[in-house]
């Protein structure tokens, strides 16, 4: 069969459960009273539900959590000196359109971003340049995503999640984003 012409039909009323792994994550965070912070890392987990309101269109509700682990698999890491740690948890509601093996979605998200500055006093590193700190913010923004279906249940995609309006700890317009390379599995629970 021809890979590009093979179709995986969907129906109106179909419901899917989704599980995904936002494996590679790029952060741009702007914590309160700090300069903007940029970092890349690995590991995340996501779950959601999809409802097809038309044959090729569906809405999706997804909850995700991502971290900035420095290696692409779970393993013990010894830190020394000063380190920045990033993590984010968010809830997204998107409207999506399916065309053959491709899907594109857009919608809104509510995000909780965490930036931590930690000093590890190990093996006589130089003294810290500042006090340890943790900054947490809640924000509202958009979600844009695109996926390619590589099998009956497997998808690979890219998620761009910019936020513009911080609602905690202060109400403020500040741009932040998360870009993730995502591996998704869909399980149909209603045909």
PDB file of C-alpha atoms in Angstrom:
ATOM      1  CA  UNK A   1       0.000   0.000   0.000  1.00  0.00           C
ATOM      2  CA  UNK A   2       1.016   3.611  -0.440  1.00  0.00           C
ATOM      3  CA  UNK A   3       1.875   5.161   2.952  1.00  0.00           C
ATOM      4  CA  UNK A   4       0.670   8.652   2.019  1.00  0.00           C
ATOM      5  CA  UNK A   5      -2.716   7.582   0.646  1.00  0.00           C
ATOM      6  CA  UNK A   6      -3.663   5.093   3.392  1.00  0.00           C
ATOM      7  CA  UNK A   7      -6.637   6.469   5.324  1.00  0.00           C
ATOM      8  CA  UNK A   8      -7.761   5.951   8.890  1.00  0.00           C
ATOM      9  CA  UNK A   9     -11.411   7.044   8.784  1.00  0.00           C
ATOM     10  CA  UNK A  10     -13.131   8.744  11.705  1.00  0.00           C
ATOM     11  CA  UNK A  11     -16.849   9.215  12.378  1.00  0.00           C
ATOM     12  CA  UNK A  12     -19.065  11.850  13.894  1.00  0.00           C
ATOM     13  CA  UNK A  13     -19.620  10.989  17.572  1.00  0.00           C
ATOM     14  CA  UNK A  14     -16.329   9.087  17.896  1.00  0.00           C
ATOM     15  CA  UNK A  15     -14.522   9.494  21.249  1.00  0.00           C
ATOM     16  CA  UNK A  16     -10.808   8.825  21.768  1.00  0.00           C
ATOM     17  CA  UNK A  17      -8.675   8.721  24.889  1.00  0.00           C
ATOM     18  CA  UNK A  18      -5.176  10.102  24.313  1.00  0.00           C
ATOM     19  CA  UNK A  19      -1.883   9.526  26.086  1.00  0.00           C
ATOM     20  CA  UNK A  20       1.223  11.330  25.012  1.00  0.00           C
ATOM     21  CA  UNK A  21       4.813  12.020  25.898  1.00  0.00           C
ATOM     22  CA  UNK A  22       5.977  15.609  25.243  1.00  0.00           C
ATOM     23  CA  UNK A  23       9.537  14.320  25.153  1.00  0.00           C
ATOM     24  CA  UNK A  24      11.633  17.318  24.045  1.00  0.00           C
ATOM     25  CA  UNK A  25      10.645  20.668  25.590  1.00  0.00           C
ATOM     26  CA  UNK A  26      11.917  24.195  24.936  1.00  0.00           C
ATOM     27  CA  UNK A  27      11.072  26.837  27.537  1.00  0.00           C
ATOM     28  CA  UNK A  28      11.019  30.611  27.524  1.00  0.00           C
ATOM     29  CA  UNK A  29       9.868  31.773  30.975  1.00  0.00           C
ATOM     30  CA  UNK A  30       9.791  35.250  32.477  1.00  0.00           C
ATOM     31  CA  UNK A  31       9.507  34.801  36.268  1.00  0.00           C
ATOM     32  CA  UNK A  32       8.341  37.714  38.399  1.00  0.00           C
ATOM     33  CA  UNK A  33      11.177  40.220  39.097  1.00  0.00           C
ATOM     34  CA  UNK A  34      13.665  38.154  37.041  1.00  0.00           C
ATOM     35  CA  UNK A  35      15.226  38.368  33.606  1.00  0.00           C
ATOM     36  CA  UNK A  36      13.757  36.008  30.975  1.00  0.00           C
ATOM     37  CA  UNK A  37      14.996  32.409  31.247  1.00  0.00           C
ATOM     38  CA  UNK A  38      15.564  29.989  28.354  1.00  0.00           C
ATOM     39  CA  UNK A  39      16.205  26.257  28.666  1.00  0.00           C
ATOM     40  CA  UNK A  40      15.637  22.950  26.880  1.00  0.00           C
ATOM     41  CA  UNK A  41      14.984  19.600  28.480  1.00  0.00           C
ATOM     42  CA  UNK A  42      13.272  16.255  28.285  1.00  0.00           C
ATOM     43  CA  UNK A  43      10.349  14.299  29.723  1.00  0.00           C
ATOM     44  CA  UNK A  44       6.655  14.972  30.057  1.00  0.00           C
ATOM     45  CA  UNK A  45       3.326  13.216  30.333  1.00  0.00           C
ATOM     46  CA  UNK A  46      -0.087  14.086  28.974  1.00  0.00           C
ATOM     47  CA  UNK A  47      -3.612  12.639  28.874  1.00  0.00           C
ATOM     48  CA  UNK A  48      -6.802  13.801  27.247  1.00  0.00           C
ATOM     49  CA  UNK A  49     -10.058  13.092  25.488  1.00  0.00           C
ATOM     50  CA  UNK A  50     -11.241  13.862  21.943  1.00  0.00           C
ATOM     51  CA  UNK A  51     -14.792  14.153  20.617  1.00  0.00           C
ATOM     52  CA  UNK A  52     -15.514  14.209  16.861  1.00  0.00           C
ATOM     53  CA  UNK A  53     -18.403  16.604  16.289  1.00  0.00           C
ATOM     54  CA  UNK A  54     -17.962  16.131  12.518  1.00  0.00           C
ATOM     55  CA  UNK A  55     -16.285  13.402  10.509  1.00  0.00           C
ATOM     56  CA  UNK A  56     -13.019  15.355  10.193  1.00  0.00           C
ATOM     57  CA  UNK A  57     -13.307  17.852  13.074  1.00  0.00           C
ATOM     58  CA  UNK A  58     -13.002  17.301  16.807  1.00  0.00           C
ATOM     59  CA  UNK A  59     -12.485  19.089  20.094  1.00  0.00           C
ATOM     60  CA  UNK A  60      -9.805  17.956  22.497  1.00  0.00           C
ATOM     61  CA  UNK A  61      -9.298  18.521  26.232  1.00  0.00           C
ATOM     62  CA  UNK A  62      -5.762  17.720  27.409  1.00  0.00           C
ATOM     63  CA  UNK A  63      -3.861  17.947  30.684  1.00  0.00           C
ATOM     64  CA  UNK A  64      -0.057  17.905  30.557  1.00  0.00           C
ATOM     65  CA  UNK A  65       2.988  18.179  32.799  1.00  0.00           C
ATOM     66  CA  UNK A  66       6.557  18.651  31.543  1.00  0.00           C
ATOM     67  CA  UNK A  67      10.007  19.000  33.102  1.00  0.00           C
ATOM     68  CA  UNK A  68      13.487  19.997  31.960  1.00  0.00           C
ATOM     69  CA  UNK A  69      15.473  16.834  32.760  1.00  0.00           C
ATOM     70  CA  UNK A  70      18.853  17.191  31.033  1.00  0.00           C
ATOM     71  CA  UNK A  71      18.957  13.661  29.568  1.00  0.00           C
ATOM     72  CA  UNK A  72      16.217  11.971  27.477  1.00  0.00           C
ATOM     73  CA  UNK A  73      15.548   9.104  29.899  1.00  0.00           C
ATOM     74  CA  UNK A  74      15.057   8.857  33.678  1.00  0.00           C
ATOM     75  CA  UNK A  75      18.413   8.393  35.427  1.00  0.00           C
ATOM     76  CA  UNK A  76      20.161   9.730  38.534  1.00  0.00           C
ATOM     77  CA  UNK A  77      22.000  13.010  37.968  1.00  0.00           C
ATOM     78  CA  UNK A  78      24.570  14.608  40.272  1.00  0.00           C
ATOM     79  CA  UNK A  79      24.308  18.382  40.305  1.00  0.00           C
ATOM     80  CA  UNK A  80      26.968  20.744  41.536  1.00  0.00           C
ATOM     81  CA  UNK A  81      26.873  24.523  41.906  1.00  0.00           C
ATOM     82  CA  UNK A  82      23.950  26.642  40.658  1.00  0.00           C
ATOM     83  CA  UNK A  83      21.122  25.204  38.566  1.00  0.00           C
ATOM     84  CA  UNK A  84      17.890  26.495  37.039  1.00  0.00           C
ATOM     85  CA  UNK A  85      14.969  24.048  36.945  1.00  0.00           C
ATOM     86  CA  UNK A  86      11.858  24.547  34.805  1.00  0.00           C
ATOM     87  CA  UNK A  87       8.523  22.743  34.884  1.00  0.00           C
ATOM     88  CA  UNK A  88       5.059  23.422  33.595  1.00  0.00           C
ATOM     89  CA  UNK A  89       1.573  21.957  33.971  1.00  0.00           C
ATOM     90  CA  UNK A  90      -1.235  23.051  31.697  1.00  0.00           C
ATOM     91  CA  UNK A  91      -4.769  22.335  30.558  1.00  0.00           C
ATOM     92  CA  UNK A  92      -5.619  22.899  26.874  1.00  0.00           C
ATOM     93  CA  UNK A  93      -8.917  22.997  25.003  1.00  0.00           C
ATOM     94  CA  UNK A  94      -8.452  22.870  21.222  1.00  0.00           C
ATOM     95  CA  UNK A  95     -10.527  22.665  18.052  1.00  0.00           C
ATOM     96  CA  UNK A  96      -8.887  20.327  15.526  1.00  0.00           C
ATOM     97  CA  UNK A  97      -9.152  19.508  11.850  1.00  0.00           C
ATOM     98  CA  UNK A  98      -8.049  16.187  10.299  1.00  0.00           C
ATOM     99  CA  UNK A  99      -6.837  15.843   6.718  1.00  0.00           C
ATOM    100  CA  UNK A 100      -5.655  12.348   5.753  1.00  0.00           C
ATOM    101  CA  UNK A 101      -2.732  11.638   8.111  1.00  0.00           C
ATOM    102  CA  UNK A 102      -2.392  15.214   9.367  1.00  0.00           C
ATOM    103  CA  UNK A 103      -4.201  17.095  12.133  1.00  0.00           C
ATOM    104  CA  UNK A 104      -3.943  20.750  13.077  1.00  0.00           C
ATOM    105  CA  UNK A 105      -5.400  22.260  16.240  1.00  0.00           C
ATOM    106  CA  UNK A 106      -5.797  25.651  17.892  1.00  0.00           C
ATOM    107  CA  UNK A 107      -7.294  26.740  21.176  1.00  0.00           C
ATOM    108  CA  UNK A 108      -6.763  28.093  24.695  1.00  0.00           C
ATOM    109  CA  UNK A 109      -4.691  26.954  27.651  1.00  0.00           C
ATOM    110  CA  UNK A 110      -4.306  27.624  31.347  1.00  0.00           C
ATOM    111  CA  UNK A 111      -0.712  27.088  32.524  1.00  0.00           C
ATOM    112  CA  UNK A 112       1.196  26.853  35.791  1.00  0.00           C
ATOM    113  CA  UNK A 113       4.890  27.556  35.181  1.00  0.00           C
ATOM    114  CA  UNK A 114       7.562  26.996  37.815  1.00  0.00           C
ATOM    115  CA  UNK A 115      11.140  28.272  37.792  1.00  0.00           C
ATOM    116  CA  UNK A 116      13.537  27.265  40.569  1.00  0.00           C
ATOM    117  CA  UNK A 117      17.055  28.471  41.251  1.00  0.00           C
ATOM    118  CA  UNK A 118      18.905  25.905  43.369  1.00  0.00           C
ATOM    119  CA  UNK A 119      22.416  25.818  44.801  1.00  0.00           C
ATOM    120  CA  UNK A 120      24.048  22.412  45.331  1.00  0.00           C
ATOM    121  CA  UNK A 121      26.791  22.491  47.964  1.00  0.00           C
ATOM    122  CA  UNK A 122      28.773  19.528  46.722  1.00  0.00           C
ATOM    123  CA  UNK A 123      32.493  18.992  46.012  1.00  0.00           C
ATOM    124  CA  UNK A 124      33.399  22.548  47.022  1.00  0.00           C
ATOM    125  CA  UNK A 125      31.775  24.545  44.212  1.00  0.00           C
ATOM    126  CA  UNK A 126      32.164  28.319  44.258  1.00  0.00           C
ATOM    127  CA  UNK A 127      29.821  30.172  46.633  1.00  0.00           C
ATOM    128  CA  UNK A 128      26.335  30.970  45.299  1.00  0.00           C
ATOM    129  CA  UNK A 129      25.824  34.238  43.438  1.00  0.00           C
ATOM    130  CA  UNK A 130      22.341  34.642  44.944  1.00  0.00           C
ATOM    131  CA  UNK A 131      19.847  33.041  47.307  1.00  0.00           C
ATOM    132  CA  UNK A 132      17.836  30.000  46.145  1.00  0.00           C
ATOM    133  CA  UNK A 133      14.429  30.990  44.796  1.00  0.00           C
ATOM    134  CA  UNK A 134      11.204  29.485  43.469  1.00  0.00           C
ATOM    135  CA  UNK A 135       8.834  31.510  41.274  1.00  0.00           C
ATOM    136  CA  UNK A 136       5.408  30.170  40.317  1.00  0.00           C
ATOM    137  CA  UNK A 137       3.018  31.819  37.897  1.00  0.00           C
ATOM    138  CA  UNK A 138      -0.390  30.993  36.430  1.00  0.00           C
ATOM    139  CA  UNK A 139      -1.070  32.219  32.908  1.00  0.00           C
ATOM    140  CA  UNK A 140      -3.613  32.132  30.094  1.00  0.00           C
ATOM    141  CA  UNK A 141      -2.676  31.785  26.447  1.00  0.00           C
ATOM    142  CA  UNK A 142      -3.096  29.900  23.184  1.00  0.00           C
ATOM    143  CA  UNK A 143      -2.232  26.394  22.041  1.00  0.00           C
ATOM    144  CA  UNK A 144      -1.283  25.496  18.475  1.00  0.00           C
ATOM    145  CA  UNK A 145      -0.430  21.939  17.526  1.00  0.00           C
ATOM    146  CA  UNK A 146       0.130  19.762  14.489  1.00  0.00           C
ATOM    147  CA  UNK A 147       0.440  15.979  14.264  1.00  0.00           C
ATOM    148  CA  UNK A 148       1.269  13.360  11.673  1.00  0.00           C
ATOM    149  CA  UNK A 149      -0.311   9.906  12.001  1.00  0.00           C
ATOM    150  CA  UNK A 150       2.358   7.219  11.597  1.00  0.00           C
ATOM    151  CA  UNK A 151       0.171   4.185  12.364  1.00  0.00           C
ATOM    152  CA  UNK A 152      -3.331   3.201  13.405  1.00  0.00           C
ATOM    153  CA  UNK A 153      -2.903   4.686  16.910  1.00  0.00           C
ATOM    154  CA  UNK A 154       0.452   6.494  16.858  1.00  0.00           C
ATOM    155  CA  UNK A 155       1.131  10.164  16.134  1.00  0.00           C
ATOM    156  CA  UNK A 156       4.127  12.472  16.248  1.00  0.00           C
ATOM    157  CA  UNK A 157       3.654  16.209  16.532  1.00  0.00           C
ATOM    158  CA  UNK A 158       4.745  19.648  17.615  1.00  0.00           C
ATOM    159  CA  UNK A 159       2.971  21.768  20.262  1.00  0.00           C
ATOM    160  CA  UNK A 160       3.473  25.535  20.573  1.00  0.00           C
ATOM    161  CA  UNK A 161       1.959  26.945  23.763  1.00  0.00           C
ATOM    162  CA  UNK A 162       2.436  30.710  24.167  1.00  0.00           C
ATOM    163  CA  UNK A 163       0.947  32.527  27.168  1.00  0.00           C
ATOM    164  CA  UNK A 164       0.328  36.263  27.354  1.00  0.00           C
ATOM    165  CA  UNK A 165      -1.721  37.055  30.446  1.00  0.00           C
ATOM    166  CA  UNK A 166      -0.354  36.208  33.884  1.00  0.00           C
ATOM    167  CA  UNK A 167      -3.121  35.938  36.470  1.00  0.00           C
ATOM    168  CA  UNK A 168      -0.986  34.924  39.483  1.00  0.00           C
ATOM    169  CA  UNK A 169       0.894  36.212  41.477  1.00  0.00           C
ATOM    170  CA  UNK A 170       0.107  39.504  39.719  1.00  0.00           C
ATOM    171  CA  UNK A 171      -2.103  40.297  36.752  1.00  0.00           C
ATOM    172  CA  UNK A 172       0.320  41.283  34.008  1.00  0.00           C
ATOM    173  CA  UNK A 173       0.875  40.931  30.260  1.00  0.00           C
ATOM    174  CA  UNK A 174       4.078  38.891  29.847  1.00  0.00           C
ATOM    175  CA  UNK A 175       4.995  36.569  27.007  1.00  0.00           C
ATOM    176  CA  UNK A 176       6.202  33.031  27.815  1.00  0.00           C
ATOM    177  CA  UNK A 177       6.143  29.856  25.762  1.00  0.00           C
ATOM    178  CA  UNK A 178       6.714  26.130  25.693  1.00  0.00           C
ATOM    179  CA  UNK A 179       7.474  24.197  22.500  1.00  0.00           C
ATOM    180  CA  UNK A 180       7.267  20.389  22.706  1.00  0.00           C
ATOM    181  CA  UNK A 181       7.979  17.455  20.418  1.00  0.00           C
ATOM    182  CA  UNK A 182       5.139  15.072  21.286  1.00  0.00           C
ATOM    183  CA  UNK A 183       4.543  11.336  20.779  1.00  0.00           C
ATOM    184  CA  UNK A 184       0.839  10.487  21.078  1.00  0.00           C
ATOM    185  CA  UNK A 185      -1.237   7.309  21.345  1.00  0.00           C
ATOM    186  CA  UNK A 186      -5.006   7.405  20.665  1.00  0.00           C
ATOM    187  CA  UNK A 187      -7.409   4.724  21.883  1.00  0.00           C
ATOM    188  CA  UNK A 188     -10.924   4.747  20.491  1.00  0.00           C
ATOM    189  CA  UNK A 189     -13.539   4.192  23.210  1.00  0.00           C
ATOM    190  CA  UNK A 190     -16.670   4.973  21.166  1.00  0.00           C
ATOM    191  CA  UNK A 191     -17.109   4.422  17.427  1.00  0.00           C
TER     192      UNK A 191
END
